[in-house]
Amino acid sequence: MSRRDYYEVLGVGREAGDEEIKKAYRRLALKYHPDRNPGDHGAGDSFKEATEAYEVLRDPNRRAQYDRFGHAVPGGVGGFSFDFGGFDLSDALQAFMRDFGNPFGDIFGGPRGGRRGGRMRGSDLRVKVSVTLEEVAEGTEKKIKFRRLAGCEACGGTGAKKGTTPTTCPVCKGAGEVRRVQQSLFGQIMNVGVCSNCQGEGNIIEEACPECRGERRNEREETVLVKVPAGISSENYIPLKGKGNDGLRGGPAGDLLVYIEEEEHQIFERRGDDIYCNVPISYSLAALGGEMEIPTLEGVHNLKIPPGTQSNRIFKVKGKGLPHLGRRGKGSELVRTIIWVPTSLGKEEKQLLEKLSRFSEKEKMEPGKSFVKKLMKLLGE
């Protein structure tokens, strides 16, 4: 099934600012919130769709990727995809509460009415990885070491000392929340609040685990192998789903966001998928023309230099740039010629240049004769 455009989902234009996007999402989220539409699966799907669109468009990096590639890179590249979907209703509710709180908790109640003891998604982590221009051209794999909060192995994530188990809170009976019914002009209203005895956990730890001190998670070092697709740039990041911090109370883990940082190259300058470089050429080659070897990311390439080439002339070599990310083809290499002037001359070289200088002066008085032909005659060509 095709997915709707995120801007269409929120009802905003592509030029919409952050505040307009936030207001549009809040309006839709309040309309389709599960606590306002109990048992309505269609409303739940609309709530998830609006939240998914908001989560992408509120983030400048993710929004830039979506504007460029849409929902996903066609076919993926080296296992790399920009698909932004994949979270469930619980994740959508957590995202809504993060920015807007819980406007329905005091009226509708229910297990989603603001209970702190529910599943909570873990936070995302960010790391940077450096890549060379050659690695961008070919694609590569990078081994990354990072630290994350993961379920404590000593207590199995219960937070209780080994050999003991948490006990059910006697006040809320494991619900993590306390409900109170009040009379009003409109009838009975149920207020739901976090249980103060267990702080919304639903259980009480008598003896805390000495390793995690009852936090259920502790920090550990992990290593992942990241596939870096060809053509990627410093504007991109690679999301590794589920590699962030573990969630609380059995909630899903966050993501590891691998940001790309390109190293400066000694020869080439990158501009989009094209690369630029300056190449010195001799005066005689510039005047007479010929072929010369130029560096490329793939090795050496022979470039034809026409007679009369001037300094700062740019030659475009198609297909010698960087691969287009997510599609076929490559950019170009643009070569700027710089006339090379020797800092010291030998006796013979000096004599040849003096003769050339006399020919140059004569050329001004004899415009009908070819300067290049004279130069070739002088050099014995």
mmCIF file of C-alpha atoms in Angstrom:
data_model
loop_
_atom_site.group_PDB
_atom_site.id
_atom_site.type_symbol
_atom_site.label_atom_id
_atom_site.label_comp_id
_atom_site.label_asym_id
_atom_site.label_seq_id
_atom_site.Cartn_x
_atom_site.Cartn_y
_atom_site.Cartn_z
ATOM 1 C CA MET A 1 0.000 0.000 0.000
ATOM 2 C CA SER A 2 1.364 3.449 -0.942
ATOM 3 C CA ARG A 3 1.969 5.911 1.868
ATOM 4 C CA ARG A 4 0.704 9.474 1.771
ATOM 5 C CA ASP A 5 3.019 12.444 1.508
ATOM 6 C CA TYR A 6 3.894 13.752 4.977
ATOM 7 C CA TYR A 7 3.013 17.347 4.062
ATOM 8 C CA GLU A 8 -0.354 16.156 2.764
ATOM 9 C CA VAL A 9 -0.950 14.204 5.987
ATOM 10 C CA LEU A 10 -0.464 17.327 8.136
ATOM 11 C CA GLY A 11 -2.177 19.627 5.640
ATOM 12 C CA VAL A 12 0.763 22.040 5.304
ATOM 13 C CA GLY A 13 2.886 23.255 2.405
ATOM 14 C CA ARG A 14 6.482 22.221 1.815
ATOM 15 C CA GLU A 15 7.652 25.664 2.886
ATOM 16 C CA ALA A 16 5.886 25.373 6.279
ATOM 17 C CA GLY A 17 7.889 26.454 9.314
ATOM 18 C CA ASP A 18 8.372 24.545 12.579
ATOM 19 C CA GLU A 19 5.538 26.309 14.413
ATOM 20 C CA GLU A 20 3.030 25.697 11.609
ATOM 21 C CA ILE A 21 3.971 22.006 11.475
ATOM 22 C CA LYS A 22 3.631 21.694 15.252
ATOM 23 C CA LYS A 23 0.187 23.339 15.292
ATOM 24 C CA ALA A 24 -1.060 21.192 12.411
ATOM 25 C CA TYR A 25 0.095 18.010 14.141
ATOM 26 C CA ARG A 26 -1.425 18.962 17.498
ATOM 27 C CA ARG A 27 -4.797 19.614 15.848
ATOM 28 C CA LEU A 28 -4.801 16.195 14.144
ATOM 29 C CA ALA A 29 -3.391 14.371 17.178
ATOM 30 C CA LEU A 30 -6.115 15.734 19.467
ATOM 31 C CA LYS A 31 -8.755 14.763 16.894
ATOM 32 C CA TYR A 32 -7.547 11.172 16.456
ATOM 33 C CA HIS A 33 -6.044 10.483 19.907
ATOM 34 C CA PRO A 34 -6.913 6.904 21.047
ATOM 35 C CA ASP A 35 -8.228 8.172 24.383
ATOM 36 C CA ARG A 36 -10.743 10.352 22.550
ATOM 37 C CA ASN A 37 -11.659 7.542 20.137
ATOM 38 C CA PRO A 38 -11.648 4.315 22.194
ATOM 39 C CA GLY A 39 -11.975 1.202 20.046
ATOM 40 C CA ASP A 40 -11.744 3.161 16.760
ATOM 41 C CA HIS A 41 -8.894 1.494 14.859
ATOM 42 C CA GLY A 42 -9.206 3.945 11.984
ATOM 43 C CA ALA A 43 -8.576 6.874 14.343
ATOM 44 C CA GLY A 44 -5.595 5.036 15.802
ATOM 45 C CA ASP A 45 -4.103 4.582 12.329
ATOM 46 C CA SER A 46 -4.634 8.281 11.552
ATOM 47 C CA PHE A 47 -2.978 9.194 14.864
ATOM 48 C CA LYS A 48 0.062 7.054 14.021
ATOM 49 C CA GLU A 49 0.248 8.485 10.486
ATOM 50 C CA ALA A 50 0.137 12.088 11.735
ATOM 51 C CA THR A 51 2.752 11.359 14.408
ATOM 52 C CA GLU A 52 5.056 9.676 11.900
ATOM 53 C CA ALA A 53 4.815 12.720 9.616
ATOM 54 C CA TYR A 54 5.457 15.108 12.516
ATOM 55 C CA GLU A 55 8.469 13.154 13.811
ATOM 56 C CA VAL A 56 10.157 13.413 10.402
ATOM 57 C CA LEU A 57 9.279 17.017 9.517
ATOM 58 C CA ARG A 58 10.184 18.417 12.964
ATOM 59 C CA ASP A 59 13.782 17.168 12.590
ATOM 60 C CA PRO A 60 15.830 19.286 10.093
ATOM 61 C CA ASN A 61 18.062 16.379 9.047
ATOM 62 C CA ARG A 62 15.261 13.867 8.603
ATOM 63 C CA ARG A 63 13.130 16.469 6.818
ATOM 64 C CA ALA A 64 15.983 17.197 4.377
ATOM 65 C CA GLN A 65 16.331 13.481 3.649
ATOM 66 C CA TYR A 66 12.586 13.126 3.109
ATOM 67 C CA ASP A 67 12.442 16.175 0.819
ATOM 68 C CA ARG A 68 15.206 14.663 -1.288
ATOM 69 C CA PHE A 69 14.326 10.962 -1.324
ATOM 70 C CA GLY A 70 10.722 10.618 -0.153
ATOM 71 C CA HIS A 71 9.772 7.661 2.041
ATOM 72 C CA ALA A 72 12.749 5.504 1.011
ATOM 73 C CA VAL A 73 15.681 5.224 -1.338
ATOM 74 C CA PRO A 74 14.423 3.018 -4.205
ATOM 75 C CA GLY A 75 15.755 -0.459 -3.640
ATOM 76 C CA GLY A 76 18.085 0.719 -0.913
ATOM 77 C CA VAL A 77 21.817 1.154 -1.338
ATOM 78 C CA GLY A 78 24.146 -1.279 0.386
ATOM 79 C CA GLY A 79 21.425 -2.052 2.897
ATOM 80 C CA PHE A 80 20.887 1.665 3.558
ATOM 81 C CA SER A 81 17.362 3.035 3.552
ATOM 82 C CA PHE A 82 15.689 6.282 4.491
ATOM 83 C CA ASP A 83 12.362 4.657 5.415
ATOM 84 C CA PHE A 84 11.074 6.650 8.389
ATOM 85 C CA GLY A 85 8.139 4.428 9.395
ATOM 86 C CA GLY A 86 7.983 1.375 11.570
ATOM 87 C CA PHE A 87 6.905 2.576 15.016
ATOM 88 C CA ASP A 88 3.777 1.353 16.768
ATOM 89 C CA LEU A 89 0.929 3.123 18.560
ATOM 90 C CA SER A 90 2.815 3.102 21.865
ATOM 91 C CA ASP A 91 5.736 4.934 20.241
ATOM 92 C CA ALA A 92 3.327 7.454 18.698
ATOM 93 C CA LEU A 93 1.720 8.140 22.082
ATOM 94 C CA GLN A 94 5.121 8.646 23.713
ATOM 95 C CA ALA A 95 6.113 11.094 20.966
ATOM 96 C CA PHE A 96 2.881 13.060 21.466
ATOM 97 C CA MET A 97 3.286 13.206 25.242
ATOM 98 C CA ARG A 98 6.909 14.309 24.889
ATOM 99 C CA ASP A 99 5.872 17.608 23.266
ATOM 100 C CA PHE A 100 2.286 18.111 24.462
ATOM 101 C CA GLY A 101 1.911 16.150 27.696
ATOM 102 C CA ASN A 102 -1.316 14.213 28.294
ATOM 103 C CA PRO A 103 -4.414 16.400 27.846
ATOM 104 C CA PHE A 104 -6.827 13.473 28.389
ATOM 105 C CA GLY A 105 -5.402 11.831 31.526
ATOM 106 C CA ASP A 106 -7.671 13.611 34.015
ATOM 107 C CA ILE A 107 -10.875 12.926 32.091
ATOM 108 C CA PHE A 108 -10.696 9.674 30.188
ATOM 109 C CA GLY A 109 -8.321 7.653 32.341
ATOM 110 C CA GLY A 110 -7.353 4.251 30.953
ATOM 111 C CA PRO A 111 -3.963 2.622 30.630
ATOM 112 C CA ARG A 112 -2.720 5.404 28.340
ATOM 113 C CA GLY A 113 -3.950 8.249 30.532
ATOM 114 C CA GLY A 114 -0.487 9.382 31.583
ATOM 115 C CA ARG A 115 0.664 6.370 33.536
ATOM 116 C CA ARG A 116 4.362 6.655 34.161
ATOM 117 C CA GLY A 117 4.669 2.949 34.760
ATOM 118 C CA GLY A 118 3.998 2.070 31.104
ATOM 119 C CA ARG A 119 6.489 1.098 28.429
ATOM 120 C CA MET A 120 8.824 3.926 27.497
ATOM 121 C CA ARG A 121 10.971 4.039 24.383
ATOM 122 C CA GLY A 122 14.681 4.432 24.993
ATOM 123 C CA SER A 123 16.491 7.569 23.903
ATOM 124 C CA ASP A 124 18.415 7.853 20.644
ATOM 125 C CA LEU A 125 22.205 8.040 20.561
ATOM 126 C CA ARG A 126 24.381 10.017 18.151
ATOM 127 C CA VAL A 127 27.879 9.196 16.968
ATOM 128 C CA LYS A 128 30.121 10.602 14.232
ATOM 129 C CA VAL A 129 32.143 8.601 11.741
ATOM 130 C CA SER A 130 34.845 10.066 9.486
ATOM 131 C CA VAL A 131 35.095 8.991 5.848
ATOM 132 C CA THR A 132 37.558 9.877 3.105
ATOM 133 C CA LEU A 133 36.555 10.992 -0.367
ATOM 134 C CA GLU A 134 37.813 7.679 -1.734
ATOM 135 C CA GLU A 135 35.515 5.838 0.699
ATOM 136 C CA VAL A 136 32.602 8.019 -0.402
ATOM 137 C CA ALA A 137 33.362 7.087 -4.011
ATOM 138 C CA GLU A 138 33.384 3.326 -3.395
ATOM 139 C CA GLY A 139 31.246 2.868 -0.279
ATOM 140 C CA THR A 140 32.748 1.259 2.790
ATOM 141 C CA GLU A 141 32.123 -0.387 6.145
ATOM 142 C CA LYS A 142 33.028 1.188 9.466
ATOM 143 C CA LYS A 143 33.386 -0.462 12.843
ATOM 144 C CA ILE A 144 32.026 1.813 15.558
ATOM 145 C CA LYS A 145 32.446 1.503 19.303
ATOM 146 C CA PHE A 146 29.903 3.293 21.470
ATOM 147 C CA ARG A 147 28.366 3.149 24.933
ATOM 148 C CA ARG A 148 24.665 2.595 25.564
ATOM 149 C CA LEU A 149 22.269 1.852 28.411
ATOM 150 C CA ALA A 150 21.224 -1.792 28.183
ATOM 151 C CA GLY A 151 19.241 -4.103 30.445
ATOM 152 C CA CYS A 152 21.245 -5.118 33.502
ATOM 153 C CA GLU A 153 22.478 -8.673 33.061
ATOM 154 C CA ALA A 154 22.999 -9.204 36.797
ATOM 155 C CA CYS A 155 19.307 -8.793 37.677
ATOM 156 C CA GLY A 156 17.776 -9.533 34.285
ATOM 157 C CA GLY A 157 16.390 -6.005 34.095
ATOM 158 C CA THR A 158 14.210 -6.316 37.222
ATOM 159 C CA GLY A 159 16.267 -3.904 39.308
ATOM 160 C CA ALA A 160 16.106 -6.305 42.269
ATOM 161 C CA LYS A 161 19.037 -8.058 43.884
ATOM 162 C CA LYS A 162 19.759 -11.505 42.476
ATOM 163 C CA GLY A 163 17.636 -14.097 44.277
ATOM 164 C CA THR A 164 14.891 -11.577 45.053
ATOM 165 C CA THR A 165 11.971 -10.231 43.023
ATOM 166 C CA PRO A 166 10.048 -6.948 43.103
ATOM 167 C CA THR A 167 6.771 -7.069 45.027
ATOM 168 C CA THR A 168 3.461 -5.709 43.787
ATOM 169 C CA CYS A 169 2.640 -2.263 45.145
ATOM 170 C CA PRO A 170 -0.115 -2.663 47.781
ATOM 171 C CA VAL A 171 -1.574 0.780 47.044
ATOM 172 C CA CYS A 172 -2.158 0.616 43.277
ATOM 173 C CA LYS A 173 -2.140 -3.202 43.055
ATOM 174 C CA GLY A 174 0.444 -3.086 40.286
ATOM 175 C CA ALA A 175 -1.411 -0.564 38.105
ATOM 176 C CA GLY A 176 1.095 2.223 38.695
ATOM 177 C CA GLU A 177 -1.760 4.715 39.003
ATOM 178 C CA VAL A 178 -4.529 5.599 41.406
ATOM 179 C CA ARG A 179 -8.046 6.469 40.250
ATOM 180 C CA ARG A 180 -10.448 8.712 42.102
ATOM 181 C CA VAL A 181 -14.084 9.387 41.172
ATOM 182 C CA GLN A 182 -15.474 12.884 41.769
ATOM 183 C CA GLN A 183 -18.952 14.281 41.376
ATOM 184 C CA SER A 184 -19.482 17.347 39.207
ATOM 185 C CA LEU A 185 -22.329 19.212 37.522
ATOM 186 C CA PHE A 186 -21.815 16.955 34.528
ATOM 187 C CA GLY A 187 -21.836 13.732 36.514
ATOM 188 C CA GLN A 188 -18.983 11.547 37.658
ATOM 189 C CA ILE A 189 -15.464 12.381 36.544
ATOM 190 C CA MET A 190 -12.619 9.946 37.022
ATOM 191 C CA ASN A 191 -9.255 11.448 37.883
ATOM 192 C CA VAL A 192 -6.175 9.331 37.308
ATOM 193 C CA GLY A 193 -2.881 10.079 39.035
ATOM 194 C CA VAL A 194 0.503 8.447 39.431
ATOM 195 C CA CYS A 195 0.780 6.203 42.462
ATOM 196 C CA SER A 196 2.960 8.023 44.994
ATOM 197 C CA ASN A 197 3.898 4.797 46.794
ATOM 198 C CA CYS A 198 5.687 3.182 43.822
ATOM 199 C CA GLN A 199 6.164 6.310 41.668
ATOM 200 C CA GLY A 200 4.174 4.725 38.873
ATOM 201 C CA GLU A 201 6.279 1.572 38.657
ATOM 202 C CA GLY A 202 3.550 -0.794 39.853
ATOM 203 C CA ASN A 203 5.993 -2.686 42.051
ATOM 204 C CA ILE A 204 8.429 -2.059 44.857
ATOM 205 C CA ILE A 205 12.039 -3.213 45.065
ATOM 206 C CA GLU A 206 12.961 -4.287 48.581
ATOM 207 C CA GLU A 207 16.648 -4.969 47.840
ATOM 208 C CA ALA A 208 18.154 -3.159 44.849
ATOM 209 C CA CYS A 209 20.575 -4.862 42.476
ATOM 210 C CA PRO A 210 24.127 -3.777 43.404
ATOM 211 C CA GLU A 211 25.147 -3.607 39.732
ATOM 212 C CA CYS A 212 22.461 -1.221 38.425
ATOM 213 C CA ARG A 213 21.319 0.098 41.853
ATOM 214 C CA GLY A 214 17.718 -0.647 40.997
ATOM 215 C CA GLU A 215 17.782 1.310 37.706
ATOM 216 C CA ARG A 216 17.300 -1.892 35.634
ATOM 217 C CA ARG A 217 19.870 -0.660 33.075
ATOM 218 C CA ASN A 218 23.587 -0.004 33.140
ATOM 219 C CA GLU A 219 26.093 1.359 30.670
ATOM 220 C CA ARG A 220 28.116 -0.957 28.485
ATOM 221 C CA GLU A 221 30.358 -0.698 25.442
ATOM 222 C CA GLU A 222 29.195 -2.218 22.180
ATOM 223 C CA THR A 223 30.539 -2.470 18.634
ATOM 224 C CA VAL A 224 28.561 -2.333 15.396
ATOM 225 C CA LEU A 225 29.555 -2.620 11.751
ATOM 226 C CA VAL A 226 27.993 0.153 9.687
ATOM 227 C CA LYS A 227 27.585 -0.002 5.912
ATOM 228 C CA VAL A 228 28.365 3.421 4.440
ATOM 229 C CA PRO A 229 26.848 3.694 0.942
ATOM 230 C CA ALA A 230 28.702 5.285 -1.967
ATOM 231 C CA GLY A 231 27.804 8.927 -2.582
ATOM 232 C CA ILE A 232 26.912 9.768 1.027
ATOM 233 C CA SER A 233 27.803 13.232 2.318
ATOM 234 C CA SER A 234 28.136 15.169 5.556
ATOM 235 C CA GLU A 235 24.460 16.159 5.240
ATOM 236 C CA ASN A 236 23.412 12.521 5.759
ATOM 237 C CA TYR A 237 23.138 10.212 8.740
ATOM 238 C CA ILE A 238 22.527 6.482 8.969
ATOM 239 C CA PRO A 239 19.868 5.330 11.475
ATOM 240 C CA LEU A 240 20.459 1.944 13.109
ATOM 241 C CA LYS A 241 17.108 0.946 14.563
ATOM 242 C CA GLY A 242 17.110 -0.460 18.079
ATOM 243 C CA LYS A 243 20.802 0.278 18.739
ATOM 244 C CA GLY A 244 20.159 3.204 21.085
ATOM 245 C CA ASN A 245 19.436 3.071 24.806
ATOM 246 C CA ASP A 246 17.088 0.332 25.983
ATOM 247 C CA GLY A 247 13.619 1.496 26.956
ATOM 248 C CA LEU A 248 12.229 1.516 30.465
ATOM 249 C CA ARG A 249 9.848 -1.140 31.737
ATOM 250 C CA GLY A 250 10.223 -3.287 28.636
ATOM 251 C CA GLY A 251 9.869 -0.411 26.183
ATOM 252 C CA PRO A 252 11.626 -0.561 22.788
ATOM 253 C CA ALA A 253 15.188 0.640 22.418
ATOM 254 C CA GLY A 254 15.983 3.943 20.733
ATOM 255 C CA ASP A 255 18.048 4.280 17.578
ATOM 256 C CA LEU A 256 21.743 4.879 16.971
ATOM 257 C CA LEU A 257 22.162 7.799 14.557
ATOM 258 C CA VAL A 258 25.496 7.626 12.730
ATOM 259 C CA TYR A 259 26.391 11.079 11.383
ATOM 260 C CA ILE A 260 28.809 11.301 8.456
ATOM 261 C CA GLU A 261 31.814 13.606 8.635
ATOM 262 C CA GLU A 262 33.900 13.923 5.452
ATOM 263 C CA GLU A 263 37.637 14.422 5.718
ATOM 264 C CA GLU A 264 39.230 17.198 3.694
ATOM 265 C CA HIS A 265 41.026 15.920 0.587
ATOM 266 C CA GLN A 266 44.502 17.091 -0.418
ATOM 267 C CA ILE A 267 43.697 17.348 -4.142
ATOM 268 C CA PHE A 268 39.947 17.384 -4.724
ATOM 269 C CA GLU A 269 37.193 19.697 -3.538
ATOM 270 C CA ARG A 270 33.688 18.267 -3.426
ATOM 271 C CA ARG A 271 30.656 20.205 -4.637
ATOM 272 C CA GLY A 272 27.617 17.983 -4.561
ATOM 273 C CA ASP A 273 28.462 14.908 -6.617
ATOM 274 C CA ASP A 274 31.100 16.782 -8.672
ATOM 275 C CA ILE A 275 34.756 17.127 -7.707
ATOM 276 C CA TYR A 276 37.119 19.970 -8.605
ATOM 277 C CA CYS A 277 40.901 20.099 -8.860
ATOM 278 C CA ASN A 278 43.622 22.441 -10.141
ATOM 279 C CA VAL A 279 46.178 20.975 -12.565
ATOM 280 C CA PRO A 280 49.378 22.826 -13.572
ATOM 281 C CA ILE A 281 50.324 22.654 -17.266
ATOM 282 C CA SER A 282 53.395 23.915 -19.098
ATOM 283 C CA TYR A 283 53.301 26.962 -21.331
ATOM 284 C CA SER A 284 54.236 24.925 -24.374
ATOM 285 C CA LEU A 285 51.456 22.388 -23.780
ATOM 286 C CA ALA A 286 48.945 25.203 -23.317
ATOM 287 C CA ALA A 287 50.062 26.855 -26.558
ATOM 288 C CA LEU A 288 50.577 23.790 -28.748
ATOM 289 C CA GLY A 289 47.986 21.449 -27.248
ATOM 290 C CA GLY A 290 48.379 17.753 -26.612
ATOM 291 C CA GLU A 291 47.509 15.226 -23.907
ATOM 292 C CA MET A 292 48.333 15.152 -20.239
ATOM 293 C CA GLU A 293 47.614 12.827 -17.321
ATOM 294 C CA ILE A 294 45.263 14.074 -14.624
ATOM 295 C CA PRO A 295 44.448 12.462 -11.264
ATOM 296 C CA THR A 296 40.985 11.017 -10.626
ATOM 297 C CA LEU A 297 39.480 9.041 -7.766
ATOM 298 C CA GLU A 298 39.829 5.941 -9.949
ATOM 299 C CA GLY A 299 43.449 6.526 -11.002
ATOM 300 C CA VAL A 300 45.061 8.383 -13.902
ATOM 301 C CA HIS A 301 43.071 9.723 -16.872
ATOM 302 C CA ASN A 302 44.383 11.204 -20.141
ATOM 303 C CA LEU A 303 42.949 14.651 -20.828
ATOM 304 C CA LYS A 304 43.155 16.254 -24.280
ATOM 305 C CA ILE A 305 44.408 19.853 -24.159
ATOM 306 C CA PRO A 306 43.503 21.924 -27.258
ATOM 307 C CA PRO A 307 45.999 24.472 -28.650
ATOM 308 C CA GLY A 308 45.721 27.935 -27.132
ATOM 309 C CA THR A 309 44.419 26.784 -23.767
ATOM 310 C CA GLN A 310 44.331 29.662 -21.296
ATOM 311 C CA SER A 311 45.028 29.588 -17.592
ATOM 312 C CA ASN A 312 41.913 28.966 -15.426
ATOM 313 C CA ARG A 313 40.121 27.136 -18.210
ATOM 314 C CA ILE A 314 37.872 24.402 -16.834
ATOM 315 C CA PHE A 315 37.555 20.999 -18.492
ATOM 316 C CA LYS A 316 34.618 18.749 -17.574
ATOM 317 C CA VAL A 317 35.286 15.018 -17.441
ATOM 318 C CA LYS A 318 31.935 13.240 -17.169
ATOM 319 C CA GLY A 319 31.538 10.168 -14.983
ATOM 320 C CA LYS A 320 34.688 10.813 -12.934
ATOM 321 C CA GLY A 321 32.904 12.375 -9.971
ATOM 322 C CA LEU A 322 31.057 10.745 -7.080
ATOM 323 C CA PRO A 323 28.147 8.272 -7.333
ATOM 324 C CA HIS A 324 24.637 9.672 -6.985
ATOM 325 C CA LEU A 325 23.237 8.482 -3.664
ATOM 326 C CA GLY A 326 20.375 6.053 -4.190
ATOM 327 C CA ARG A 327 20.388 6.156 -7.988
ATOM 328 C CA ARG A 328 22.569 5.287 -10.921
ATOM 329 C CA GLY A 329 25.231 7.469 -12.466
ATOM 330 C CA LYS A 330 28.060 9.664 -11.265
ATOM 331 C CA GLY A 331 28.946 13.310 -11.158
ATOM 332 C CA SER A 332 31.795 14.887 -13.107
ATOM 333 C CA GLU A 333 35.367 15.912 -12.423
ATOM 334 C CA LEU A 334 36.086 19.549 -13.279
ATOM 335 C CA VAL A 335 39.748 20.285 -14.003
ATOM 336 C CA ARG A 336 41.043 23.862 -13.858
ATOM 337 C CA THR A 337 44.279 24.408 -15.782
ATOM 338 C CA ILE A 338 46.929 26.628 -14.228
ATOM 339 C CA ILE A 339 49.845 27.737 -16.442
ATOM 340 C CA TRP A 340 53.031 26.658 -14.717
ATOM 341 C CA VAL A 341 55.897 29.165 -14.705
ATOM 342 C CA PRO A 342 59.367 27.794 -13.786
ATOM 343 C CA THR A 343 61.172 29.593 -10.978
ATOM 344 C CA SER A 344 64.610 29.026 -12.537
ATOM 345 C CA LEU A 345 65.741 28.488 -16.156
ATOM 346 C CA GLY A 346 68.666 26.717 -17.783
ATOM 347 C CA LYS A 347 70.713 28.415 -20.497
ATOM 348 C CA GLU A 348 68.992 26.596 -23.378
ATOM 349 C CA GLU A 349 65.514 27.194 -21.942
ATOM 350 C CA LYS A 350 66.298 30.869 -21.508
ATOM 351 C CA GLN A 351 67.460 31.181 -25.135
ATOM 352 C CA LEU A 352 64.290 29.499 -26.422
ATOM 353 C CA LEU A 353 62.079 31.818 -24.396
ATOM 354 C CA GLU A 354 64.008 34.869 -25.641
ATOM 355 C CA LYS A 355 63.389 33.746 -29.240
ATOM 356 C CA LEU A 356 59.742 33.147 -28.355
ATOM 357 C CA SER A 357 59.535 36.636 -26.924
ATOM 358 C CA ARG A 358 60.792 38.111 -30.219
ATOM 359 C CA PHE A 359 58.193 36.102 -32.118
ATOM 360 C CA SER A 360 55.502 37.380 -29.750
ATOM 361 C CA GLU A 361 56.468 40.997 -30.452
ATOM 362 C CA LYS A 362 56.517 40.315 -34.208
ATOM 363 C CA GLU A 363 53.073 38.745 -34.011
ATOM 364 C CA LYS A 364 51.625 42.117 -33.090
ATOM 365 C CA MET A 365 52.914 43.504 -36.435
ATOM 366 C CA GLU A 366 52.017 40.415 -38.484
ATOM 367 C CA PRO A 367 48.535 39.381 -37.310
ATOM 368 C CA GLY A 368 47.937 37.369 -40.458
ATOM 369 C CA LYS A 369 50.442 34.674 -39.485
ATOM 370 C CA SER A 370 49.654 31.990 -36.937
ATOM 371 C CA PHE A 371 51.458 32.366 -33.649
ATOM 372 C CA VAL A 372 51.131 28.655 -32.929
ATOM 373 C CA LYS A 373 52.735 27.729 -36.278
ATOM 374 C CA LYS A 374 55.648 30.015 -35.480
ATOM 375 C CA LEU A 375 56.036 28.439 -32.076
ATOM 376 C CA MET A 376 56.030 24.937 -33.548
ATOM 377 C CA LYS A 377 58.663 25.984 -36.089
ATOM 378 C CA LEU A 378 60.785 27.502 -33.333
ATOM 379 C CA LEU A 379 60.601 24.334 -31.258
ATOM 380 C CA GLY A 380 61.333 22.148 -34.260
ATOM 381 C CA GLU A 381 57.891 20.511 -34.354
#
